[in-house]
Short mmCIF file of the N, C-alpha and C atoms (twelve columns), coordinates in Angstrom:
data_MODEL
# 
_entry.id   MODEL 
# 
loop_
_atom_site.group_PDB 
_atom_site.id 
_atom_site.type_symbol 
_atom_site.label_atom_id 
_atom_site.label_alt_id 
_atom_site.label_comp_id 
_atom_site.label_asym_id 
_atom_site.label_seq_id 
_atom_site.Cartn_x 
_atom_site.Cartn_y 
_atom_site.Cartn_z 
_atom_site.pdbx_PDB_model_num 
ATOM 1   N N  . MET A 1   103.284 89.250  132.024 1 
ATOM 2   C CA . MET A 1   103.584 87.999  131.373 1 
ATOM 3   C C  . MET A 1   102.884 86.862  132.086 1 
ATOM 4   N N  . SER A 2   102.460 85.875  131.346 1 
ATOM 5   C CA . SER A 2   101.876 84.677  131.928 1 
ATOM 6   C C  . SER A 2   103.014 83.893  132.567 1 
ATOM 7   N N  . GLN A 3   103.255 84.134  133.844 1 
ATOM 8   C CA . GLN A 3   104.423 83.588  134.524 1 
ATOM 9   C C  . GLN A 3   104.514 82.071  134.453 1 
ATOM 10  N N  . SER A 4   103.379 81.383  134.378 1 
ATOM 11  C CA . SER A 4   103.441 79.930  134.305 1 
ATOM 12  C C  . SER A 4   103.989 79.449  132.965 1 
ATOM 13  N N  . LEU A 5   103.970 80.290  131.956 1 
ATOM 14  C CA . LEU A 5   104.423 79.903  130.629 1 
ATOM 15  C C  . LEU A 5   105.712 80.582  130.190 1 
ATOM 16  N N  . ILE A 6   106.015 81.755  130.741 1 
ATOM 17  C CA . ILE A 6   107.070 82.597  130.181 1 
ATOM 18  C C  . ILE A 6   107.964 83.150  131.289 1 
ATOM 19  N N  . ARG A 7   109.285 83.099  131.040 1 
ATOM 20  C CA . ARG A 7   110.233 83.690  131.990 1 
ATOM 21  C C  . ARG A 7   111.320 84.402  131.211 1 
ATOM 22  N N  . ALA A 8   111.543 85.681  131.532 1 
ATOM 23  C CA . ALA A 8   112.619 86.443  130.889 1 
ATOM 24  C C  . ALA A 8   113.965 85.959  131.403 1 
ATOM 25  N N  . VAL A 9   114.955 85.997  130.539 1 
ATOM 26  C CA . VAL A 9   116.314 85.578  130.882 1 
ATOM 27  C C  . VAL A 9   117.209 86.806  130.898 1 
ATOM 28  N N  . ILE A 10  117.902 87.007  132.021 1 
ATOM 29  C CA . ILE A 10  118.870 88.107  132.135 1 
ATOM 30  C C  . ILE A 10  120.175 87.506  132.644 1 
ATOM 31  N N  . PRO A 11  121.216 87.497  131.829 1 
ATOM 32  C CA . PRO A 11  122.493 86.960  132.289 1 
ATOM 33  C C  . PRO A 11  122.994 87.712  133.530 1 
ATOM 34  N N  . GLU A 12  123.660 86.987  134.407 1 
ATOM 35  C CA . GLU A 12  124.177 87.569  135.646 1 
ATOM 36  C C  . GLU A 12  125.090 88.748  135.336 1 
ATOM 37  N N  . GLY A 13  124.854 89.851  136.030 1 
ATOM 38  C CA . GLY A 13  125.665 91.040  135.871 1 
ATOM 39  C C  . GLY A 13  125.194 91.986  134.779 1 
ATOM 40  N N  . TRP A 14  124.231 91.545  133.957 1 
ATOM 41  C CA . TRP A 14  123.703 92.413  132.911 1 
ATOM 42  C C  . TRP A 14  122.628 93.316  133.484 1 
ATOM 43  N N  . PRO A 15  122.514 94.556  132.994 1 
ATOM 44  C CA . PRO A 15  121.412 95.415  133.433 1 
ATOM 45  C C  . PRO A 15  120.090 94.915  132.861 1 
ATOM 46  N N  . LYS A 16  119.009 95.189  133.569 1 
ATOM 47  C CA . LYS A 16  117.679 94.807  133.075 1 
ATOM 48  C C  . LYS A 16  117.378 95.638  131.825 1 
ATOM 49  N N  . PRO A 17  117.031 94.983  130.720 1 
ATOM 50  C CA . PRO A 17  116.722 95.735  129.502 1 
ATOM 51  C C  . PRO A 17  115.421 96.526  129.648 1 
ATOM 52  N N  . ILE A 18  115.327 97.612  128.930 1 
ATOM 53  C CA . ILE A 18  114.130 98.456  128.968 1 
ATOM 54  C C  . ILE A 18  113.449 98.380  127.613 1 
ATOM 55  N N  . GLY A 19  112.223 97.874  127.592 1 
ATOM 56  C CA . GLY A 19  111.451 97.822  126.366 1 
ATOM 57  C C  . GLY A 19  111.633 96.567  125.531 1 
ATOM 58  N N  . TYR A 20  112.403 95.605  126.022 1 
ATOM 59  C CA . TYR A 20  112.602 94.341  125.319 1 
ATOM 60  C C  . TYR A 20  113.185 93.342  126.312 1 
ATOM 61  N N  . ALA A 21  113.324 92.098  125.904 1 
ATOM 62  C CA . ALA A 21  113.996 91.076  126.706 1 
ATOM 63  C C  . ALA A 21  115.178 90.540  125.924 1 
ATOM 64  N N  . ASN A 22  116.236 90.156  126.629 1 
ATOM 65  C CA . ASN A 22  117.379 89.528  125.963 1 
ATOM 66  C C  . ASN A 22  117.026 88.121  125.498 1 
ATOM 67  N N  . GLY A 23  116.222 87.447  126.268 1 
ATOM 68  C CA . GLY A 23  115.798 86.097  125.930 1 
ATOM 69  C C  . GLY A 23  114.577 85.718  126.751 1 
ATOM 70  N N  . ILE A 24  113.856 84.717  126.286 1 
ATOM 71  C CA . ILE A 24  112.639 84.246  126.946 1 
ATOM 72  C C  . ILE A 24  112.676 82.716  126.978 1 
ATOM 73  N N  . VAL A 25  112.333 82.138  128.122 1 
ATOM 74  C CA . VAL A 25  112.144 80.698  128.250 1 
ATOM 75  C C  . VAL A 25  110.651 80.453  128.287 1 
ATOM 76  N N  . THR A 26  110.168 79.475  127.534 1 
ATOM 77  C CA . THR A 26  108.735 79.191  127.499 1 
ATOM 78  C C  . THR A 26  108.451 77.761  127.919 1 
ATOM 79  N N  . ASP A 27  107.244 77.564  128.410 1 
ATOM 80  C CA . ASP A 27  106.753 76.241  128.766 1 
ATOM 81  C C  . ASP A 27  105.308 76.166  128.295 1 
ATOM 82  N N  . GLY A 28  105.135 75.866  127.042 1 
ATOM 83  C CA . GLY A 28  103.795 75.801  126.483 1 
ATOM 84  C C  . GLY A 28  103.885 75.728  124.974 1 
ATOM 85  N N  . PRO A 29  102.777 75.393  124.317 1 
ATOM 86  C CA . PRO A 29  102.785 75.350  122.855 1 
ATOM 87  C C  . PRO A 29  103.174 76.714  122.274 1 
ATOM 88  N N  . LEU A 30  103.940 76.685  121.199 1 
ATOM 89  C CA . LEU A 30  104.357 77.920  120.548 1 
ATOM 90  C C  . LEU A 30  103.526 78.166  119.300 1 
ATOM 91  N N  . VAL A 31  103.193 79.424  119.089 1 
ATOM 92  C CA . VAL A 31  102.530 79.863  117.867 1 
ATOM 93  C C  . VAL A 31  103.533 80.738  117.125 1 
ATOM 94  N N  . HIS A 32  103.816 80.388  115.891 1 
ATOM 95  C CA . HIS A 32  104.731 81.171  115.058 1 
ATOM 96  C C  . HIS A 32  103.883 81.993  114.098 1 
ATOM 97  N N  . VAL A 33  103.915 83.306  114.271 1 
ATOM 98  C CA . VAL A 33  103.088 84.207  113.473 1 
ATOM 99  C C  . VAL A 33  103.909 84.715  112.299 1 
ATOM 100 N N  . GLY A 34  103.427 84.451  111.098 1 
ATOM 101 C CA . GLY A 34  104.082 84.944  109.896 1 
ATOM 102 C C  . GLY A 34  104.069 86.462  109.871 1 
ATOM 103 N N  . GLY A 35  104.913 87.045  109.048 1 
ATOM 104 C CA . GLY A 35  105.020 88.495  108.962 1 
ATOM 105 C C  . GLY A 35  103.683 89.164  108.695 1 
ATOM 106 N N  . GLN A 36  103.334 90.106  109.572 1 
ATOM 107 C CA . GLN A 36  102.092 90.864  109.445 1 
ATOM 108 C C  . GLN A 36  102.452 92.300  109.091 1 
ATOM 109 N N  . ILE A 37  101.849 92.784  108.025 1 
ATOM 110 C CA . ILE A 37  102.080 94.164  107.624 1 
ATOM 111 C C  . ILE A 37  100.963 95.043  108.182 1 
ATOM 112 N N  . GLY A 38  101.110 96.343  107.996 1 
ATOM 113 C CA . GLY A 38  100.188 97.296  108.588 1 
ATOM 114 C C  . GLY A 38  98.961  97.587  107.758 1 
ATOM 115 N N  . TRP A 39  98.372  96.575  107.140 1 
ATOM 116 C CA . TRP A 39  97.137  96.844  106.416 1 
ATOM 117 C C  . TRP A 39  95.933  96.362  107.191 1 
ATOM 118 N N  . ARG A 40  94.821  97.007  106.878 1 
ATOM 119 C CA . ARG A 40  93.547  96.662  107.499 1 
ATOM 120 C C  . ARG A 40  92.967  95.456  106.769 1 
ATOM 121 N N  . THR A 41  91.846  94.929  107.272 1 
ATOM 122 C CA . THR A 41  91.241  93.740  106.653 1 
ATOM 123 C C  . THR A 41  90.791  93.994  105.212 1 
ATOM 124 N N  . ASP A 42  90.583  95.251  104.835 1 
ATOM 125 C CA . ASP A 42  90.215  95.554  103.445 1 
ATOM 126 C C  . ASP A 42  91.443  95.850  102.574 1 
ATOM 127 N N  . HIS A 43  92.630  95.564  103.115 1 
ATOM 128 C CA . HIS A 43  93.912  95.724  102.428 1 
ATOM 129 C C  . HIS A 43  94.261  97.178  102.114 1 
ATOM 130 N N  . THR A 44  93.726  98.111  102.911 1 
ATOM 131 C CA . THR A 44  94.154  99.502  102.816 1 
ATOM 132 C C  . THR A 44  95.134  99.765  103.952 1 
ATOM 133 N N  . PHE A 45  96.013  100.736 103.738 1 
ATOM 134 C CA . PHE A 45  97.067  101.052 104.695 1 
ATOM 135 C C  . PHE A 45  96.847  102.402 105.352 1 
ATOM 136 N N  . PRO A 46  97.158  102.529 106.642 1 
ATOM 137 C CA . PRO A 46  97.272  103.862 107.224 1 
ATOM 138 C C  . PRO A 46  98.368  104.626 106.477 1 
ATOM 139 N N  . ASP A 47  98.277  105.943 106.464 1 
ATOM 140 C CA . ASP A 47  99.221  106.772 105.704 1 
ATOM 141 C C  . ASP A 47  100.565 106.974 106.393 1 
ATOM 142 N N  . THR A 48  100.636 106.717 107.698 1 
ATOM 143 C CA . THR A 48  101.850 107.040 108.445 1 
ATOM 144 C C  . THR A 48  102.565 105.792 108.939 1 
ATOM 145 N N  . PHE A 49  103.841 105.957 109.225 1 
ATOM 146 C CA . PHE A 49  104.641 104.871 109.792 1 
ATOM 147 C C  . PHE A 49  104.014 104.387 111.095 1 
ATOM 148 N N  . LEU A 50  103.691 105.310 112.003 1 
ATOM 149 C CA . LEU A 50  103.114 104.915 113.291 1 
ATOM 150 C C  . LEU A 50  101.764 104.228 113.117 1 
ATOM 151 N N  . GLY A 51  100.968 104.693 112.173 1 
ATOM 152 C CA . GLY A 51  99.692  104.048 111.904 1 
ATOM 153 C C  . GLY A 51  99.883  102.619 111.425 1 
ATOM 154 N N  . GLN A 52  100.879 102.411 110.576 1 
ATOM 155 C CA . GLN A 52  101.149 101.061 110.092 1 
ATOM 156 C C  . GLN A 52  101.727 100.164 111.190 1 
ATOM 157 N N  . VAL A 53  102.549 100.721 112.060 1 
ATOM 158 C CA . VAL A 53  103.070 99.930  113.185 1 
ATOM 159 C C  . VAL A 53  101.918 99.463  114.065 1 
ATOM 160 N N  . GLY A 54  101.024 100.385 114.434 1 
ATOM 161 C CA . GLY A 54  99.887  100.017 115.271 1 
ATOM 162 C C  . GLY A 54  99.030  98.943  114.629 1 
ATOM 163 N N  . GLN A 55  98.794  99.063  113.323 1 
ATOM 164 C CA . GLN A 55  97.972  98.071  112.628 1 
ATOM 165 C C  . GLN A 55  98.698  96.737  112.512 1 
ATOM 166 N N  . ALA A 56  100.000 96.756  112.227 1 
ATOM 167 C CA . ALA A 56  100.765 95.507  112.137 1 
ATOM 168 C C  . ALA A 56  100.759 94.780  113.479 1 
ATOM 169 N N  . LEU A 57  100.954 95.522  114.566 1 
ATOM 170 C CA . LEU A 57  100.901 94.905  115.896 1 
ATOM 171 C C  . LEU A 57  99.507  94.341  116.179 1 
ATOM 172 N N  . ALA A 58  98.464  95.075  115.808 1 
ATOM 173 C CA . ALA A 58  97.093  94.587  115.995 1 
ATOM 174 C C  . ALA A 58  96.866  93.316  115.180 1 
ATOM 175 N N  . ASN A 59  97.439  93.252  113.981 1 
ATOM 176 C CA . ASN A 59  97.306  92.052  113.156 1 
ATOM 177 C C  . ASN A 59  98.025  90.865  113.792 1 
ATOM 178 N N  . VAL A 60  99.229  91.098  114.337 1 
ATOM 179 C CA . VAL A 60  99.952  90.044  115.062 1 
ATOM 180 C C  . VAL A 60  99.091  89.547  116.217 1 
ATOM 181 N N  . LEU A 61  98.572  90.481  117.000 1 
ATOM 182 C CA . LEU A 61  97.775  90.108  118.166 1 
ATOM 183 C C  . LEU A 61  96.523  89.336  117.761 1 
ATOM 184 N N  . ALA A 62  95.903  89.694  116.659 1 
ATOM 185 C CA . ALA A 62  94.707  88.978  116.191 1 
ATOM 186 C C  . ALA A 62  95.025  87.505  115.922 1 
ATOM 187 N N  . VAL A 63  96.181  87.239  115.318 1 
ATOM 188 C CA . VAL A 63  96.579  85.853  115.051 1 
ATOM 189 C C  . VAL A 63  96.842  85.123  116.368 1 
ATOM 190 N N  . VAL A 64  97.543  85.764  117.281 1 
ATOM 191 C CA . VAL A 64  97.842  85.151  118.582 1 
ATOM 192 C C  . VAL A 64  96.555  84.870  119.347 1 
ATOM 193 N N  . GLU A 65  95.631  85.810  119.340 1 
ATOM 194 C CA . GLU A 65  94.357  85.604  120.029 1 
ATOM 195 C C  . GLU A 65  93.566  84.464  119.397 1 
ATOM 196 N N  . ALA A 66  93.625  84.341  118.077 1 
ATOM 197 C CA . ALA A 66  92.932  83.246  117.399 1 
ATOM 198 C C  . ALA A 66  93.492  81.891  117.820 1 
ATOM 199 N N  . ALA A 67  94.748  81.877  118.259 1 
ATOM 200 C CA . ALA A 67  95.388  80.648  118.725 1 
ATOM 201 C C  . ALA A 67  95.202  80.431  120.226 1 
ATOM 202 N N  . GLY A 68  94.515  81.349  120.897 1 
ATOM 203 C CA . GLY A 68  94.253  81.191  122.327 1 
ATOM 204 C C  . GLY A 68  95.163  81.968  123.246 1 
ATOM 205 N N  . GLY A 69  95.993  82.838  122.696 1 
ATOM 206 C CA . GLY A 69  96.905  83.629  123.517 1 
ATOM 207 C C  . GLY A 69  96.462  85.073  123.618 1 
ATOM 208 N N  . GLY A 70  97.344  85.904  124.131 1 
ATOM 209 C CA . GLY A 70  97.107  87.330  124.253 1 
ATOM 210 C C  . GLY A 70  98.424  88.060  124.120 1 
ATOM 211 N N  . ALA A 71  98.387  89.360  124.254 1 
ATOM 212 C CA . ALA A 71  99.614  90.154  124.126 1 
ATOM 213 C C  . ALA A 71  100.683 89.681  125.106 1 
ATOM 214 N N  . ASP A 72  100.262 89.288  126.308 1 
ATOM 215 C CA . ASP A 72  101.235 88.876  127.318 1 
ATOM 216 C C  . ASP A 72  101.845 87.506  127.054 1 
ATOM 217 N N  . THR A 73  101.399 86.801  126.009 1 
ATOM 218 C CA . THR A 73  101.985 85.499  125.669 1 
ATOM 219 C C  . THR A 73  102.985 85.604  124.524 1 
ATOM 220 N N  . ILE A 74  103.127 86.794  123.942 1 
ATOM 221 C CA . ILE A 74  104.086 86.999  122.848 1 
ATOM 222 C C  . ILE A 74  105.488 87.077  123.433 1 
ATOM 223 N N  . VAL A 75  106.374 86.218  122.936 1 
ATOM 224 C CA . VAL A 75  107.719 86.121  123.498 1 
ATOM 225 C C  . VAL A 75  108.811 86.611  122.545 1 
ATOM 226 N N  . ARG A 76  108.469 86.814  121.277 1 
ATOM 227 C CA . ARG A 76  109.471 87.284  120.316 1 
ATOM 228 C C  . ARG A 76  108.798 88.092  119.225 1 
ATOM 229 N N  . LEU A 77  109.408 89.213  118.861 1 
ATOM 230 C CA . LEU A 77  108.981 90.027  117.726 1 
ATOM 231 C C  . LEU A 77  110.196 90.329  116.860 1 
ATOM 232 N N  . THR A 78  110.028 90.206  115.565 1 
ATOM 233 C CA . THR A 78  111.052 90.651  114.616 1 
ATOM 234 C C  . THR A 78  110.394 91.676  113.711 1 
ATOM 235 N N  . TRP A 79  110.934 92.879  113.714 1 
ATOM 236 C CA . TRP A 79  110.393 93.990  112.928 1 
ATOM 237 C C  . TRP A 79  111.274 94.192  111.697 1 
ATOM 238 N N  . TYR A 80  110.631 94.389  110.561 1 
ATOM 239 C CA . TYR A 80  111.302 94.760  109.326 1 
ATOM 240 C C  . TYR A 80  110.730 96.112  108.914 1 
ATOM 241 N N  . VAL A 81  111.587 97.124  108.805 1 
ATOM 242 C CA . VAL A 81  111.126 98.456  108.424 1 
ATOM 243 C C  . VAL A 81  111.844 98.895  107.153 1 
ATOM 244 N N  . THR A 82  111.135 99.660  106.330 1 
ATOM 245 C CA . THR A 82  111.745 100.134 105.084 1 
ATOM 246 C C  . THR A 82  112.485 101.455 105.265 1 
ATOM 247 N N  . ASP A 83  112.304 102.112 106.419 1 
ATOM 248 C CA . ASP A 83  112.946 103.401 106.671 1 
ATOM 249 C C  . ASP A 83  113.346 103.475 108.138 1 
ATOM 250 N N  . ILE A 84  114.597 103.166 108.432 1 
ATOM 251 C CA . ILE A 84  115.065 103.149 109.822 1 
ATOM 252 C C  . ILE A 84  114.966 104.535 110.452 1 
ATOM 253 N N  . GLU A 85  115.113 105.596 109.661 1 
ATOM 254 C CA . GLU A 85  114.997 106.948 110.222 1 
ATOM 255 C C  . GLU A 85  113.565 107.240 110.664 1 
ATOM 256 N N  . ALA A 86  112.580 106.720 109.958 1 
ATOM 257 C CA . ALA A 86  111.188 106.887 110.390 1 
ATOM 258 C C  . ALA A 86  111.004 106.249 111.761 1 
ATOM 259 N N  . TYR A 87  111.632 105.108 111.974 1 
ATOM 260 C CA . TYR A 87  111.582 104.454 113.283 1 
ATOM 261 C C  . TYR A 87  112.300 105.302 114.339 1 
ATOM 262 N N  . ARG A 88  113.516 105.692 114.049 1 
ATOM 263 C CA . ARG A 88  114.321 106.438 115.025 1 
ATOM 264 C C  . ARG A 88  113.691 107.778 115.401 1 
ATOM 265 N N  . THR A 89  113.134 108.480 114.429 1 
ATOM 266 C CA . THR A 89  112.571 109.801 114.722 1 
ATOM 267 C C  . THR A 89  111.195 109.733 115.376 1 
ATOM 268 N N  . SER A 90  110.598 108.550 115.435 1 
ATOM 269 C CA . SER A 90  109.267 108.438 116.042 1 
ATOM 270 C C  . SER A 90  109.289 107.679 117.363 1 
ATOM 271 N N  . LEU A 91  110.465 107.487 117.951 1 
ATOM 272 C CA . LEU A 91  110.554 106.682 119.171 1 
ATOM 273 C C  . LEU A 91  109.668 107.192 120.298 1 
ATOM 274 N N  . SER A 92  109.593 108.512 120.504 1 
ATOM 275 C CA . SER A 92  108.770 109.013 121.617 1 
ATOM 276 C C  . SER A 92  107.293 108.768 121.369 1 
ATOM 277 N N  . GLU A 93  106.859 108.810 120.127 1 
ATOM 278 C CA . GLU A 93  105.454 108.540 119.803 1 
ATOM 279 C C  . GLU A 93  105.183 107.042 119.670 1 
ATOM 280 N N  . LEU A 94  106.227 106.263 119.433 1 
ATOM 281 C CA . LEU A 94  106.075 104.823 119.230 1 
ATOM 282 C C  . LEU A 94  105.648 104.099 120.503 1 
ATOM 283 N N  . GLY A 95  106.163 104.523 121.646 1 
ATOM 284 C CA . GLY A 95  105.827 103.865 122.916 1 
ATOM 285 C C  . GLY A 95  104.332 103.757 123.153 1 
ATOM 286 N N  . PRO A 96  103.587 104.857 123.087 1 
ATOM 287 C CA . PRO A 96  102.137 104.761 123.296 1 
ATOM 288 C C  . PRO A 96  101.423 103.900 122.248 1 
ATOM 289 N N  . VAL A 97  101.889 103.934 120.994 1 
ATOM 290 C CA . VAL A 97  101.292 103.100 119.943 1 
ATOM 291 C C  . VAL A 97  101.515 101.627 120.281 1 
ATOM 292 N N  . TYR A 98  102.742 101.289 120.676 1 
ATOM 293 C CA . TYR A 98  103.084 99.918  121.047 1 
ATOM 294 C C  . TYR A 98  102.243 99.462  122.242 1 
ATOM 295 N N  . ARG A 99  102.228 100.257 123.304 1 
ATOM 296 C CA . ARG A 99  101.516 99.864  124.529 1 
ATOM 297 C C  . ARG A 99  100.009 99.769  124.333 1 
ATOM 298 N N  . ALA A 100 99.446  100.527 123.387 1 
ATOM 299 C CA . ALA A 100 98.010  100.444 123.120 1 
ATOM 300 C C  . ALA A 100 97.616  99.047  122.648 1 
ATOM 301 N N  . VAL A 101 98.537  98.343  122.014 1 
ATOM 302 C CA . VAL A 101 98.262  96.981  121.537 1 
ATOM 303 C C  . VAL A 101 98.888  95.940  122.459 1 
ATOM 304 N N  . MET A 102 100.149 96.138  122.833 1 
ATOM 305 C CA . MET A 102 100.923 95.119  123.548 1 
ATOM 306 C C  . MET A 102 100.914 95.278  125.060 1 
ATOM 307 N N  . GLY A 103 100.390 96.382  125.555 1 
ATOM 308 C CA . GLY A 103 100.456 96.616  126.996 1 
ATOM 309 C C  . GLY A 103 101.906 96.793  127.404 1 
ATOM 310 N N  . ARG A 104 102.243 96.267  128.570 1 
ATOM 311 C CA . ARG A 104 103.609 96.406  129.066 1 
ATOM 312 C C  . ARG A 104 104.396 95.110  128.876 1 
ATOM 313 N N  . ASN A 105 104.066 94.351  127.840 1 
ATOM 314 C CA . ASN A 105 104.805 93.137  127.498 1 
ATOM 315 C C  . ASN A 105 105.951 93.516  126.563 1 
ATOM 316 N N  . PHE A 106 107.161 93.199  126.973 1 
ATOM 317 C CA . PHE A 106 108.341 93.540  126.183 1 
ATOM 318 C C  . PHE A 106 109.138 92.267  125.902 1 
ATOM 319 N N  . PRO A 107 108.801 91.571  124.808 1 
ATOM 320 C CA . PRO A 107 109.469 90.310  124.482 1 
ATOM 321 C C  . PRO A 107 110.860 90.521  123.906 1 
ATOM 322 N N  . ALA A 108 111.515 89.409  123.600 1 
ATOM 323 C CA . ALA A 108 112.778 89.469  122.865 1 
ATOM 324 C C  . ALA A 108 112.456 90.064  121.493 1 
ATOM 325 N N  . MET A 109 113.259 91.018  121.062 1 
ATOM 326 C CA . MET A 109 112.962 91.708  119.811 1 
ATOM 327 C C  . MET A 109 114.212 91.954  118.981 1 
ATOM 328 N N  . ALA A 110 113.976 92.052  117.686 1 
ATOM 329 C CA . ALA A 110 115.002 92.516  116.751 1 
ATOM 330 C C  . ALA A 110 114.307 93.426  115.755 1 
ATOM 331 N N  . LEU A 111 115.032 94.409  115.244 1 
ATOM 332 C CA . LEU A 111 114.499 95.318  114.237 1 
ATOM 333 C C  . LEU A 111 115.579 95.536  113.194 1 
ATOM 334 N N  . VAL A 112 115.207 95.357  111.932 1 
ATOM 335 C CA . VAL A 112 116.159 95.561  110.845 1 
ATOM 336 C C  . VAL A 112 115.509 96.380  109.741 1 
ATOM 337 N N  . GLN A 113 116.342 97.118  109.031 1 
ATOM 338 C CA . GLN A 113 115.861 97.833  107.854 1 
ATOM 339 C C  . GLN A 113 116.014 96.920  106.643 1 
ATOM 340 N N  . VAL A 114 114.992 96.933  105.799 1 
ATOM 341 C CA . VAL A 114 115.022 96.173  104.548 1 
ATOM 342 C C  . VAL A 114 114.809 97.139  103.392 1 
ATOM 343 N N  . VAL A 115 115.186 96.726  102.211 1 
ATOM 344 C CA . VAL A 115 115.047 97.584  101.036 1 
ATOM 345 C C  . VAL A 115 113.578 97.820  100.715 1 
ATOM 346 N N  . SER A 116 112.796 96.756  100.735 1 
ATOM 347 C CA . SER A 116 111.364 96.893  100.478 1 
ATOM 348 C C  . SER A 116 110.644 95.658  100.991 1 
ATOM 349 N N  . LEU A 117 109.322 95.758  101.019 1 
ATOM 350 C CA . LEU A 117 108.462 94.640  101.406 1 
ATOM 351 C C  . LEU A 117 107.613 94.267  100.195 1 
ATOM 352 N N  . VAL A 118 106.970 93.114  100.245 1 
ATOM 353 C CA . VAL A 118 106.212 92.638  99.083  1 
ATOM 354 C C  . VAL A 118 105.123 93.629  98.685  1 
ATOM 355 N N  . GLU A 119 104.367 94.128  99.644  1 
ATOM 356 C CA . GLU A 119 103.336 95.125  99.342  1 
ATOM 357 C C  . GLU A 119 104.015 96.493  99.256  1 
ATOM 358 N N  . VAL A 120 103.872 97.162  98.153  1 
ATOM 359 C CA . VAL A 120 104.579 98.421  97.885  1 
ATOM 360 C C  . VAL A 120 104.328 99.474  98.952  1 
ATOM 361 N N  . GLU A 121 103.102 99.576  99.462  1 
ATOM 362 C CA . GLU A 121 102.764 100.601 100.456 1 
ATOM 363 C C  . GLU A 121 103.222 100.262 101.868 1 
ATOM 364 N N  . ALA A 122 103.621 99.016  102.105 1 
ATOM 365 C CA . ALA A 122 103.996 98.582  103.449 1 
ATOM 366 C C  . ALA A 122 105.296 99.238  103.902 1 
ATOM 367 N N  . MET A 123 105.272 99.785  105.114 1 
ATOM 368 C CA . MET A 123 106.453 100.400 105.716 1 
ATOM 369 C C  . MET A 123 107.057 99.523  106.806 1 
ATOM 370 N N  . VAL A 124 106.274 98.549  107.310 1 
ATOM 371 C CA . VAL A 124 106.716 97.689  108.400 1 
ATOM 372 C C  . VAL A 124 106.064 96.317  108.255 1 
ATOM 373 N N  . GLU A 125 106.816 95.297  108.646 1 
ATOM 374 C CA . GLU A 125 106.297 93.928  108.737 1 
ATOM 375 C C  . GLU A 125 106.821 93.360  110.046 1 
ATOM 376 N N  . ILE A 126 105.963 92.669  110.786 1 
ATOM 377 C CA . ILE A 126 106.347 92.159  112.103 1 
ATOM 378 C C  . ILE A 126 106.002 90.672  112.193 1 
ATOM 379 N N  . GLU A 127 107.003 89.860  112.555 1 
ATOM 380 C CA . GLU A 127 106.814 88.443  112.845 1 
ATOM 381 C C  . GLU A 127 106.778 88.269  114.357 1 
ATOM 382 N N  . ALA A 128 106.154 87.180  114.821 1 
ATOM 383 C CA . ALA A 128 106.066 86.952  116.256 1 
ATOM 384 C C  . ALA A 128 106.089 85.472  116.584 1 
ATOM 385 N N  . VAL A 129 106.437 85.193  117.828 1 
ATOM 386 C CA . VAL A 129 106.292 83.873  118.429 1 
ATOM 387 C C  . VAL A 129 105.588 84.096  119.757 1 
ATOM 388 N N  . ALA A 130 104.585 83.256  120.026 1 
ATOM 389 C CA . ALA A 130 103.856 83.338  121.294 1 
ATOM 390 C C  . ALA A 130 103.797 81.963  121.937 1 
ATOM 391 N N  . ALA A 131 103.802 81.929  123.252 1 
ATOM 392 C CA . ALA A 131 103.619 80.683  124.021 1 
ATOM 393 C C  . ALA A 131 102.218 80.729  124.587 1 
ATOM 394 N N  . VAL A 132 101.342 79.933  124.032 1 
ATOM 395 C CA . VAL A 132 99.921  79.985  124.421 1 
ATOM 396 C C  . VAL A 132 99.594  78.887  125.419 1 
ATOM 397 N N  . PRO A 133 98.565  79.108  126.249 1 
ATOM 398 C CA . PRO A 133 98.160  78.081  127.198 1 
ATOM 399 C C  . PRO A 133 97.680  76.829  126.463 1 
ATOM 400 N N  . VAL A 134 97.886  75.693  127.095 1 
ATOM 401 C CA . VAL A 134 97.401  74.440  126.550 1 
ATOM 402 C C  . VAL A 134 95.887  74.452  126.610 1 
ATOM 403 N N  . ALA A 135 95.233  74.098  125.489 1 
ATOM 404 C CA . ALA A 135 93.768  74.068  125.450 1 
ATOM 405 C C  . ALA A 135 93.258  73.016  126.434 1 
ATOM 406 N N  . ALA A 136 92.176  73.367  127.129 1 
ATOM 407 C CA . ALA A 136 91.605  72.442  128.124 1 
ATOM 408 C C  . ALA A 136 90.825  71.344  127.449 1 
# 
């Protein structure tokens, strides 16, 4: 994490969370990334849940990078999935997919199942907030 911009919050007596943060304090401009689905720039989708997760995360990161940040500046992710069992049954494979894009940055996160997403083929949509460095 960019320590000058971001600090994880852990209430006294709580165990350190694994794979996410309970809260994040930021000191820098915030970028609010609209929901990114797992499609490529040509609007085609990977066939698998994990493929779509990796692409959705890459799409989030592309927006953050365009704003001057990186994976380590992302402080919040909200995941919307159409099949919670696909998420639950792929947890062991999900870690490497996540880390390939996000590294070891584990922001505050929420994940919810939704009935459907706007794009029929979409299995996941991810929103983000990042604290980016002030432009020089």
